[in-house]
Coordinates of C-alpha atoms in Angstrom, one line a residue:
Chain A
X153 CA 29.0 63.5 -23.5
X154 CA 32.4 65.0 -24.0
X155 CA 32.5 67.1 -27.1
X156 CA 35.8 67.7 -28.9
X157 CA 36.0 70.1 -31.8
X158 CA 38.5 68.4 -34.1
X159 CA 41.4 70.5 -35.4
X160 CA 42.5 69.6 -38.9
X161 CA 44.5 71.2 -41.8
X162 CA 45.2 70.2 -45.3
X163 CA 42.6 67.4 -45.2
X164 CA 44.4 65.7 -42.3
X165 CA 43.4 65.4 -38.7
X166 CA 45.9 67.4 -36.5
X167 CA 47.9 65.8 -33.8
X168 CA 46.3 68.2 -31.3
X169 CA 43.0 66.4 -31.9
X170 CA 44.5 63.0 -30.9
X171 CA 45.9 64.8 -27.8
X172 CA 42.5 66.1 -26.9
X173 CA 41.0 62.6 -27.1
X174 CA 43.7 61.5 -24.6
X175 CA 42.8 64.5 -22.3
X176 CA 39.1 63.6 -22.5
X177 CA 39.5 59.9 -21.8
X178 CA 41.8 60.5 -18.9
X179 CA 39.8 63.3 -17.4
X180 CA 37.4 61.0 -15.4
X181 CA 34.4 62.8 -17.0
X182 CA 31.8 60.4 -18.1
X183 CA 30.1 59.8 -21.4
X184 CA 31.1 59.1 -25.0
X185 CA 33.9 61.0 -26.5
X186 CA 32.4 62.8 -29.5
X187 CA 34.5 64.5 -32.2
X188 CA 32.9 67.3 -34.1
X189 CA 34.4 67.9 -37.6
X190 CA 33.7 71.3 -39.0
X191 CA 34.7 72.2 -42.6
X192 CA 34.1 71.6 -46.2
X193 CA 35.2 68.5 -48.0
X194 CA 36.2 66.8 -44.7
X195 CA 35.2 63.2 -45.5
X196 CA 38.8 62.0 -45.0
X197 CA 39.2 63.9 -41.8
X198 CA 35.9 62.4 -40.5
X199 CA 37.2 58.9 -41.2
X200 CA 40.5 59.6 -39.3
X201 CA 38.4 61.0 -36.5
X202 CA 36.2 57.9 -36.3
X203 CA 39.3 55.8 -35.6
X204 CA 39.8 57.4 -32.2
X205 CA 36.4 58.6 -31.0
X206 CA 33.2 56.9 -29.8
X207 CA 31.3 58.9 -32.3
X208 CA 31.9 61.6 -35.0
X209 CA 29.6 64.4 -35.9
X210 CA 30.4 65.8 -39.3
X211 CA 29.3 69.3 -40.5
X212 CA 30.5 69.3 -44.1
X213 CA 29.1 72.7 -45.2
X214 CA 30.2 75.5 -47.6
X215 CA 29.6 78.0 -44.8
X216 CA 32.5 76.2 -43.0
X217 CA 35.0 76.4 -45.8
X218 CA 36.9 79.2 -44.1
X219 CA 37.5 79.5 -40.4
X220 CA 35.7 82.4 -38.7
X221 CA 35.5 82.8 -34.9
X222 CA 31.8 83.7 -34.8
X223 CA 30.8 80.9 -37.1
X224 CA 32.9 78.3 -35.3
X225 CA 31.6 79.4 -31.9
X226 CA 28.0 79.2 -33.1
X227 CA 28.6 75.7 -34.5
X228 CA 30.3 74.3 -31.4
X229 CA 27.6 75.9 -29.2
X230 CA 24.7 74.4 -31.1
X231 CA 26.2 70.9 -31.0
X232 CA 27.1 71.2 -27.3
X233 CA 23.5 72.2 -26.5
X234 CA 21.8 69.7 -28.7
X235 CA 24.1 66.9 -27.6
X236 CA 23.9 67.9 -24.0
X237 CA 27.6 67.9 -23.6
X238 CA 28.9 68.6 -20.1
X239 CA 32.5 69.2 -21.3
X240 CA 33.6 70.9 -24.5
X241 CA 37.2 70.5 -25.5
X242 CA 38.7 72.9 -28.1
X243 CA 42.3 73.0 -29.4
X244 CA 44.7 75.4 -27.8
X245 CA 45.8 76.8 -31.2
X246 CA 45.6 80.5 -32.0
X247 CA 42.1 80.0 -33.6
X248 CA 40.9 77.6 -30.9
X249 CA 41.8 80.1 -28.2
X250 CA 40.1 82.8 -30.3
X251 CA 36.6 81.2 -30.5
X252 CA 36.5 79.1 -27.4
X253 CA 35.8 82.1 -25.1
X254 CA 32.8 82.9 -27.2
X255 CA 31.5 79.4 -26.8
X256 CA 31.9 79.7 -23.0
X257 CA 30.0 82.9 -22.9
X258 CA 27.2 81.6 -25.2
X259 CA 26.9 78.5 -23.0
X260 CA 27.2 80.6 -19.8
X261 CA 30.0 78.1 -18.9
X262 CA 33.2 78.5 -17.1
X263 CA 36.3 78.4 -19.3
X264 CA 39.6 76.6 -18.5
X265 CA 42.1 77.8 -20.9
X266 CA 45.2 76.2 -22.4
X267 CA 45.3 73.3 -19.9
X268 CA 48.1 70.8 -19.5
X269 CA 46.3 68.5 -17.1
X270 CA 42.6 67.6 -16.5
X271 CA 40.8 65.6 -13.8
X272 CA 37.3 65.3 -12.5
X273 CA 36.8 66.3 -8.9
X274 CA 33.2 65.3 -8.1
X275 CA 31.1 67.6 -10.2
X276 CA 34.0 70.0 -10.7
X277 CA 36.8 69.9 -13.2
X278 CA 40.3 70.6 -12.1
X279 CA 43.0 71.7 -14.6
X280 CA 46.6 72.6 -14.5
X281 CA 47.8 75.5 -16.6
X282 CA 50.9 77.6 -17.0
X283 CA 50.7 81.2 -15.9
X284 CA 53.0 84.2 -15.4
X285 CA 54.8 83.7 -18.7
X286 CA 54.9 79.9 -18.0
X287 CA 56.9 80.4 -14.8
X288 CA 54.1 79.1 -12.6
X289 CA 51.9 76.1 -12.9
X290 CA 48.5 76.9 -11.4
X291 CA 45.7 74.4 -10.5
X292 CA 42.3 75.8 -11.3
X293 CA 38.9 74.5 -10.7
X294 CA 35.4 75.1 -12.2
X295 CA 32.1 73.6 -11.9
X296 CA 28.8 73.8 -13.7
X297 CA 26.5 71.8 -16.0
X298 CA 28.9 72.7 -18.9
X299 CA 32.6 73.5 -18.9
X300 CA 34.6 74.7 -21.9
X301 CA 38.3 73.8 -22.0
X302 CA 41.1 74.5 -24.4
X303 CA 43.9 72.0 -24.4
X304 CA 47.5 73.1 -24.9
X305 CA 49.1 71.4 -27.9
X306 CA 51.8 68.9 -26.9
X307 CA 50.7 68.5 -23.3
X308 CA 49.0 65.1 -23.8
X309 CA 50.2 62.0 -25.7
X310 CA 48.3 61.4 -28.9
X311 CA 45.5 58.8 -28.6
X312 CA 46.0 55.5 -30.5
X313 CA 43.1 54.2 -32.7
X314 CA 40.4 52.4 -30.8
X315 CA 39.5 48.7 -31.5
X316 CA 36.2 49.7 -32.9
X317 CA 35.8 52.8 -35.1
X318 CA 33.1 55.3 -33.9
X319 CA 29.9 55.9 -35.9
X320 CA 29.7 58.9 -38.1
X321 CA 26.7 61.2 -38.3
X322 CA 26.1 64.1 -40.5
X323 CA 24.8 67.2 -38.8
X324 CA 23.2 70.4 -40.1
X325 CA 23.8 73.7 -38.4
X326 CA 22.2 77.1 -38.4
X327 CA 25.1 79.4 -38.8
X328 CA 25.5 83.2 -38.7
X329 CA 27.0 85.1 -41.6
X330 CA 30.6 86.0 -40.9
X331 CA 31.0 89.7 -40.1
X332 CA 34.7 89.9 -40.6
X333 CA 35.6 89.9 -44.3
X334 CA 39.0 88.3 -45.2
X335 CA 40.4 90.5 -48.0
X336 CA 43.8 88.8 -48.3
X337 CA 45.7 85.8 -46.9
X338 CA 49.3 85.1 -46.7
X339 CA 50.1 81.6 -45.7
X340 CA 53.6 81.0 -44.5
X341 CA 54.2 77.6 -46.0
X342 CA 57.3 75.6 -45.2
X343 CA 58.4 72.3 -46.6
X344 CA 59.6 71.4 -43.1
X345 CA 57.7 69.9 -40.3
X346 CA 55.3 72.4 -38.5
X347 CA 56.6 73.7 -35.2
X348 CA 53.6 72.3 -33.3
X349 CA 54.2 68.9 -34.7
X350 CA 58.0 68.8 -34.6
X351 CA 59.9 66.4 -32.3
X352 CA 63.0 68.4 -32.7
X353 CA 63.2 72.2 -33.3
X354 CA 66.3 74.2 -34.2
X355 CA 65.8 77.9 -33.3
X356 CA 68.0 80.8 -34.2
X357 CA 68.5 84.1 -32.3
X358 CA 70.3 87.3 -33.1
X359 CA 73.5 85.7 -32.1
X360 CA 73.4 83.8 -35.5
X361 CA 74.6 87.1 -37.0
X362 CA 72.6 87.6 -40.3
X363 CA 69.7 86.3 -42.3
X364 CA 72.2 84.5 -44.5
X365 CA 73.8 82.8 -41.6
X366 CA 70.3 81.9 -40.4
X367 CA 69.6 80.1 -43.6
X368 CA 73.0 78.4 -43.6
X369 CA 73.2 77.3 -40.0
X370 CA 69.7 77.1 -38.6
X371 CA 67.9 75.8 -41.6
X372 CA 71.0 73.7 -42.6
X373 CA 71.1 72.0 -39.2
X374 CA 67.3 71.5 -39.2
X375 CA 67.4 69.9 -42.6
X376 CA 70.3 67.6 -41.6
X377 CA 68.4 66.2 -38.6
X378 CA 64.8 66.5 -39.9
X379 CA 63.8 69.3 -37.5
X380 CA 61.4 72.2 -37.6
X381 CA 62.7 75.8 -37.7
X382 CA 62.0 78.4 -35.0
X383 CA 63.1 82.0 -34.5
X384 CA 63.3 84.5 -31.6
X385 CA 61.3 87.7 -31.4
X386 CA 64.4 89.7 -32.1
X387 CA 65.0 87.8 -35.3
X388 CA 61.4 88.2 -36.4
X389 CA 61.3 91.9 -35.5
X390 CA 64.5 92.4 -37.6
X391 CA 62.7 90.9 -40.5
X392 CA 65.0 88.0 -40.9
X393 CA 62.3 85.4 -40.5
X394 CA 58.5 85.2 -40.8
X395 CA 56.3 85.6 -37.7
X396 CA 55.0 82.0 -38.2
X397 CA 58.4 80.8 -36.9
X398 CA 58.5 82.9 -33.8
X399 CA 58.7 81.0 -30.5
X400 CA 57.8 82.7 -27.2
X401 CA 55.2 84.7 -25.4
X402 CA 54.0 86.5 -28.5
X403 CA 54.7 83.6 -30.8
X404 CA 54.2 79.9 -30.6
X405 CA 54.5 77.7 -27.5
X406 CA 56.4 74.5 -28.2
X407 CA 57.3 71.4 -26.2
X408 CA 59.5 69.2 -28.5
X409 CA 61.7 66.3 -27.5
X410 CA 64.7 68.5 -28.2
X411 CA 65.0 72.2 -28.6
X412 CA 68.3 73.4 -30.1
X413 CA 68.9 77.1 -29.5
X414 CA 71.5 78.7 -31.7
X415 CA 72.7 82.2 -30.7
X416 CA 69.6 82.6 -28.5
X417 CA 70.2 84.5 -25.3
X418 CA 67.1 83.2 -23.5
X419 CA 64.8 86.2 -22.5
X420 CA 61.9 85.3 -20.1
X421 CA 59.4 85.8 -22.9
X422 CA 61.3 83.3 -25.1
X423 CA 61.7 80.8 -22.3
X424 CA 57.9 81.0 -21.7
X425 CA 57.4 79.5 -25.2
X426 CA 60.0 76.7 -25.1
X427 CA 61.0 76.2 -21.5
X428 CA 59.0 73.0 -21.2
X429 CA 60.9 71.3 -24.0
X430 CA 62.1 67.8 -22.9
X431 CA 65.8 68.5 -23.8
X432 CA 67.3 71.9 -24.4
X433 CA 70.5 72.4 -26.2
X434 CA 72.2 75.9 -26.3
X435 CA 75.0 77.1 -28.4
X436 CA 76.0 80.6 -27.7
X437 CA 79.3 82.5 -27.4
X438 CA 78.1 84.4 -24.4
X439 CA 78.8 82.2 -21.4
X440 CA 76.5 84.4 -19.3
X441 CA 73.5 84.0 -21.5
X442 CA 70.4 83.0 -19.4
X443 CA 69.6 80.1 -21.9
X444 CA 72.5 78.1 -20.3
X445 CA 70.6 78.0 -17.0
X446 CA 67.9 76.0 -18.5
X447 CA 70.0 73.9 -20.9
X448 CA 70.6 70.2 -20.7
X449 CA 73.5 70.5 -23.1
X450 CA 75.5 73.7 -23.6
X451 CA 78.4 74.7 -25.8
X452 CA 80.0 78.1 -25.2
X453 CA 81.2 78.9 -28.7
X454 CA 80.7 80.5 -32.0
X455 CA 77.6 79.2 -33.9
X456 CA 79.5 79.9 -37.2
X457 CA 82.2 77.4 -36.3
X458 CA 80.3 74.8 -34.3
X459 CA 77.2 74.4 -36.4
X460 CA 79.0 73.6 -39.7
X461 CA 80.8 70.8 -37.8
X462 CA 77.5 69.7 -36.4
X463 CA 75.9 69.6 -39.8
X464 CA 78.8 67.7 -41.2
X465 CA 78.8 65.1 -38.3
X466 CA 75.0 64.7 -38.5
X467 CA 75.1 63.9 -42.2
X468 CA 77.6 61.1 -41.6
Chain B
X212 CA 33.6 107.1 -32.0
X213 CA 34.5 106.3 -28.5
X214 CA 37.4 104.0 -27.8
X215 CA 37.7 101.9 -24.6
X216 CA 41.1 100.6 -24.0
X217 CA 41.9 98.0 -21.2
X218 CA 44.9 98.3 -19.0
X219 CA 46.1 95.6 -16.7
X220 CA 49.0 95.5 -14.3
X221 CA 51.3 92.5 -14.3
X222 CA 54.6 91.6 -12.8
X223 CA 57.6 92.8 -14.7
X224 CA 59.0 90.0 -16.9
X225 CA 62.2 90.0 -15.0
X226 CA 60.6 90.2 -11.6
X227 CA 60.9 87.3 -9.2
X228 CA 57.6 85.5 -8.7
X229 CA 56.9 84.0 -5.3
X230 CA 54.2 81.7 -4.0
X231 CA 52.5 82.2 -0.6
X232 CA 50.3 79.5 0.6
X233 CA 48.6 78.2 -2.6
X234 CA 48.7 81.3 -4.7
X235 CA 51.1 83.7 -6.4
X236 CA 51.9 86.6 -4.1
X237 CA 52.6 89.8 -5.9
X238 CA 53.3 91.9 -2.7
X239 CA 56.6 93.6 -3.2
X240 CA 56.9 92.5 -6.8
X241 CA 57.6 95.1 -9.4
X242 CA 54.5 95.5 -11.5
X243 CA 54.1 97.3 -14.8
X244 CA 51.4 98.0 -17.3
X245 CA 50.9 94.9 -19.4
X246 CA 52.9 95.4 -22.6
X247 CA 50.2 93.9 -24.7
X248 CA 47.7 96.5 -23.3
X249 CA 50.1 99.3 -23.9
X250 CA 50.0 98.6 -27.6
X251 CA 46.2 99.1 -27.3
X252 CA 46.6 102.5 -25.6
X253 CA 49.1 103.6 -28.2
X254 CA 46.9 102.4 -31.1
X255 CA 43.9 104.3 -29.8
X256 CA 46.0 107.5 -29.7
X257 CA 47.4 106.8 -33.2
X258 CA 44.0 106.3 -34.7
X259 CA 43.0 109.7 -33.4
X260 CA 46.2 111.3 -34.7
X261 CA 45.7 109.6 -38.1
X262 CA 42.5 111.5 -38.4
X263 CA 39.9 108.9 -37.4
X264 CA 36.8 110.5 -35.8
X265 CA 37.7 109.7 -32.2
X266 CA 35.5 111.5 -29.8
X267 CA 37.0 110.2 -26.6
X268 CA 39.5 107.6 -25.4
X269 CA 38.8 106.0 -22.1
X270 CA 41.1 103.6 -20.2
X271 CA 39.6 100.9 -18.0
X272 CA 41.4 98.9 -15.2
X273 CA 39.8 96.3 -13.0
X274 CA 42.0 95.3 -10.0
X275 CA 43.6 96.4 -6.8
X276 CA 44.5 99.9 -5.8
X277 CA 48.0 99.8 -7.4
X278 CA 46.3 99.6 -10.9
X279 CA 45.9 103.4 -10.5
X280 CA 49.6 103.6 -11.6
X281 CA 48.8 101.8 -14.9
X282 CA 45.8 104.2 -15.5
X283 CA 48.0 107.2 -14.7
X284 CA 50.5 105.9 -17.3
X285 CA 47.7 105.6 -19.9
X286 CA 46.5 109.1 -19.0
X287 CA 50.0 110.5 -19.4
X288 CA 50.3 108.8 -22.7
X289 CA 47.2 110.7 -23.8
X290 CA 44.0 109.0 -23.1
X291 CA 41.2 111.4 -22.0
X292 CA 40.0 109.8 -18.8
X293 CA 40.1 106.6 -16.8
X294 CA 37.8 104.3 -14.9
X295 CA 39.1 102.1 -12.1
X296 CA 36.9 99.2 -10.9
X297 CA 38.9 98.8 -7.7
X298 CA 38.8 95.3 -6.3
X299 CA 41.1 92.7 -4.8
X300 CA 39.0 89.9 -6.3
X301 CA 40.7 87.9 -9.0
X302 CA 38.4 87.6 -12.0
X303 CA 39.1 85.1 -14.7
X304 CA 38.8 86.4 -18.3
X305 CA 35.2 85.2 -18.8
X306 CA 34.0 86.9 -15.6
X307 CA 36.1 90.0 -16.3
X308 CA 34.5 90.3 -19.8
X309 CA 31.2 91.0 -18.0
X310 CA 32.6 94.2 -16.6
X311 CA 34.3 95.2 -19.8
X312 CA 31.1 94.7 -21.7
X313 CA 29.0 96.7 -19.2
X314 CA 31.5 99.6 -19.2
X315 CA 31.7 99.6 -23.1
X316 CA 27.9 99.8 -23.2
X317 CA 27.5 102.4 -20.6
X318 CA 30.2 104.5 -22.2
X319 CA 28.8 104.0 -25.7
X320 CA 32.2 102.8 -27.0
X321 CA 32.3 101.4 -30.5
X322 CA 35.9 100.1 -30.4
X323 CA 37.4 98.1 -27.5
X324 CA 41.1 97.5 -27.5
X325 CA 42.5 94.6 -25.4
X326 CA 45.9 93.1 -25.1
X327 CA 46.3 89.8 -27.0
X328 CA 47.6 87.8 -24.1
X329 CA 47.7 88.7 -20.4
X330 CA 51.2 88.3 -19.0
X331 CA 49.8 87.1 -15.6
X332 CA 47.0 84.6 -16.5
X333 CA 48.6 83.8 -19.8
X334 CA 45.1 84.1 -21.2
X335 CA 44.0 85.1 -24.6
X336 CA 40.3 85.1 -23.7
X337 CA 39.4 88.6 -22.7
X338 CA 38.9 90.1 -26.1
X339 CA 36.8 87.3 -27.5
X340 CA 34.7 86.9 -24.4
X341 CA 34.0 90.7 -24.3
X342 CA 33.1 90.6 -28.0
X343 CA 30.7 87.8 -27.5
X344 CA 29.0 89.6 -24.6
X345 CA 28.7 92.7 -26.6
X346 CA 27.5 90.8 -29.7
X347 CA 30.3 92.3 -31.7
X348 CA 32.9 90.8 -34.1
X349 CA 36.5 90.5 -32.9
X350 CA 39.9 90.7 -34.5
X351 CA 42.6 89.1 -32.6
X352 CA 46.4 89.4 -32.8
X353 CA 46.2 92.5 -34.9
X354 CA 49.4 94.0 -36.3
X355 CA 47.9 96.7 -38.5
X356 CA 44.8 98.8 -38.0
X357 CA 42.9 101.6 -39.8
X358 CA 39.6 103.2 -39.2
X359 CA 37.7 105.2 -41.9
X360 CA 34.2 106.2 -40.9
X361 CA 32.9 103.0 -39.3
X362 CA 35.0 100.7 -41.4
X363 CA 37.9 98.9 -39.8
X364 CA 40.6 97.4 -42.0
X365 CA 44.0 95.9 -41.1
X366 CA 46.0 92.7 -40.8
X367 CA 46.2 90.1 -38.1
X368 CA 48.0 86.8 -37.4
X369 CA 46.1 83.5 -37.8
X370 CA 47.2 79.9 -37.3
X371 CA 49.2 79.5 -40.5
X372 CA 50.2 83.1 -41.5
X373 CA 48.2 86.3 -41.6
X374 CA 45.1 87.8 -43.1
X375 CA 44.0 91.2 -44.2
X376 CA 40.5 92.0 -43.0
X377 CA 37.6 94.4 -43.3
X378 CA 34.8 94.8 -40.6
X379 CA 32.3 97.4 -39.5
X380 CA 32.4 99.0 -36.1
X381 CA 31.5 98.2 -33.3
X382 CA 34.2 95.7 -32.8
X383 CA 36.8 94.3 -30.3
X384 CA 40.4 94.3 -31.4
X385 CA 43.3 92.5 -29.6
X386 CA 46.7 94.1 -29.8
X387 CA 50.2 92.8 -29.8
X388 CA 53.9 93.4 -30.6
X389 CA 54.4 94.8 -34.0
X390 CA 51.3 96.9 -34.1
X391 CA 53.2 100.0 -33.0
X392 CA 55.8 101.3 -30.6
X393 CA 54.2 102.7 -27.5
X394 CA 55.3 106.3 -26.6
X395 CA 56.9 107.3 -23.3
X396 CA 54.8 109.8 -21.3
X397 CA 56.6 113.1 -21.2
X398 CA 56.9 115.1 -18.0
X399 CA 54.4 117.8 -19.1
X400 CA 51.9 115.1 -20.0
X401 CA 52.5 113.3 -16.7
X402 CA 51.7 116.6 -14.9
X403 CA 48.6 117.1 -17.1
X404 CA 47.5 113.5 -16.4
X405 CA 47.2 114.3 -12.7
X406 CA 44.3 116.6 -13.5
X407 CA 42.5 114.2 -15.7
X408 CA 39.5 112.3 -14.4
X409 CA 40.1 108.9 -12.8
X410 CA 36.7 107.6 -11.7
X411 CA 36.4 104.9 -9.1
X412 CA 33.7 102.3 -9.6
X413 CA 32.3 100.0 -7.1
X414 CA 32.7 96.4 -8.3
X415 CA 29.4 95.5 -6.6
X416 CA 27.5 97.5 -9.2
X417 CA 28.7 95.1 -11.9
X418 CA 27.4 92.0 -10.2
X419 CA 30.2 89.7 -11.3
X420 CA 31.6 86.7 -9.6
X421 CA 34.6 84.7 -10.7
X422 CA 33.8 81.4 -12.5
X423 CA 37.2 79.8 -12.1
X424 CA 38.9 79.2 -8.8
X425 CA 42.7 79.0 -8.3
X426 CA 43.3 76.1 -5.9
X427 CA 47.1 75.8 -6.1
X428 CA 50.2 77.3 -7.5
X429 CA 53.7 75.9 -7.9
X430 CA 56.9 77.3 -9.4
X431 CA 58.1 74.4 -11.4
X432 CA 61.4 74.1 -12.8
X433 CA 62.5 71.0 -14.6
X434 CA 65.8 69.6 -13.4
X435 CA 68.2 70.1 -16.3
X436 CA 71.4 68.2 -16.9
X437 CA 73.4 71.4 -17.4
X438 CA 76.2 69.4 -19.2
X439 CA 78.6 71.8 -20.6
X440 CA 80.7 70.8 -23.6
X441 CA 84.0 72.6 -24.3
X442 CA 83.6 74.6 -27.5
X443 CA 87.3 75.3 -28.2
X444 CA 87.5 72.5 -30.7
X445 CA 84.4 72.9 -32.8
X446 CA 84.7 69.4 -34.5
X447 CA 85.1 67.6 -31.2
X448 CA 82.3 69.6 -29.5
X449 CA 79.9 68.9 -32.4
X450 CA 80.8 65.2 -32.3
X451 CA 80.4 65.0 -28.5
X452 CA 77.0 66.8 -28.6
X453 CA 75.7 64.5 -31.3
X454 CA 76.7 61.5 -29.3
X455 CA 74.9 62.8 -26.2
X456 CA 71.8 63.6 -28.2
X457 CA 71.8 60.1 -29.8
X458 CA 72.8 58.0 -26.9
X459 CA 71.9 59.8 -23.7
X460 CA 68.9 62.0 -24.6
X461 CA 67.9 59.6 -27.4
X462 CA 66.3 62.4 -29.4
X463 CA 67.8 62.1 -32.8
X464 CA 68.5 59.0 -34.9

């Protein structure tokens, strides 16, 4: 079987889970597509999962109330072994890429990380992935009785519900006690659409000028067109914006339909996080900014003058 | 406590990447110590300077001969000695973690510092895979770290924000931007570093084979429209851009 560990948040199945179902079904690997739902109070998530999978395994346990890498790795490993999975798919989120390597080591399986393409080649599994700060696409191959894969968010289309919902089964797990104690949590909540889920993202760089300008222009435009908000590393380092908004090598990788970069110069590390966006729009007063080299639409001009006009026009 | 800190050598972010045959060819490319690993080296030094009971700091590199440069940089920054497992073999993170774990055990390290994401393989797996092999907990994407006795506290980034944590050594910590500002080696320290031990290990002694094979590589650039709009008249430019986004790209309503 192909085992997918479902990603979910706030009682809802994440888009990344639907994308993993597409990756699994298109991979040419045989067997039922099984979603494993880990958490506490996840009945609703399991129902959503059943709509797209052949079967759903639900571990609704107090020990799974809070994510922990060692606990999640133990859970996925047990189910993979008991269910004799030959392929284990895990989301390419920060947490997914944190516990998936532990699963691979526990299963003594090769690990294909953050893949954007997946296909069976006889007994082997071939994957495509970005390397060298997303400047290169490499094809990699692994074989073995079990292979662990993390799937890059946004790389596959979300699966549509199947004609027949999959069966749900409750599973029990023998889980280790977490050894890392969480002593505080700061969740960066935003009323806007999350970066990983956004079709359109408006990102601000240092060229926006100030935190106040960021709020007025970047957030203003995002709100006018229903987009998510991103920031460059320079802006986050300067303390203008929270880390959760950072796009780039050390932040999030995004692949929206449109990426609107305001006052962003386009350093390689930033391009590695957004360079695969379907359409890139750049507004920057520096005509030499590298961002223009990758832009579909560019305006050389002052963000402070062009963006208010843009917000005004978008509202009409 | 002994600290093991990993250093890798990667192409400079601005360096041109070329493909030879079916693989990335780094011959002639400017390579540098991976920035993410540099934060780890710096953090090890800072933990000692902040008064943690650090007996020794050892830097480890696995890779071709040129990795000596990265190790010399780490030595010049202040680590005590270095181990180089010299090999031209390309190990994926899960395979490489076998070497890391064996060295950590042989050295009696109780804290392993690894960069959060490798700038060549774009992989985040080395820290977690090493932790699993050692049977240790891990803290990834750490941006604040303190060691008191064998208690590790700090803060790290998670999917939707950040968390403060407490754990007991031994542990693996992955490092990143924001944790510290790595120091530049001074000339006297560069001179001193030449006398520090840089041990060469034979990769065969670790009995590791790669588990993932690279079968192709392509530099892919998406063809971009590169439509430039005159920005002299902000109103007209804004209107024109919106029309293009609505009617040509069809990305906004």
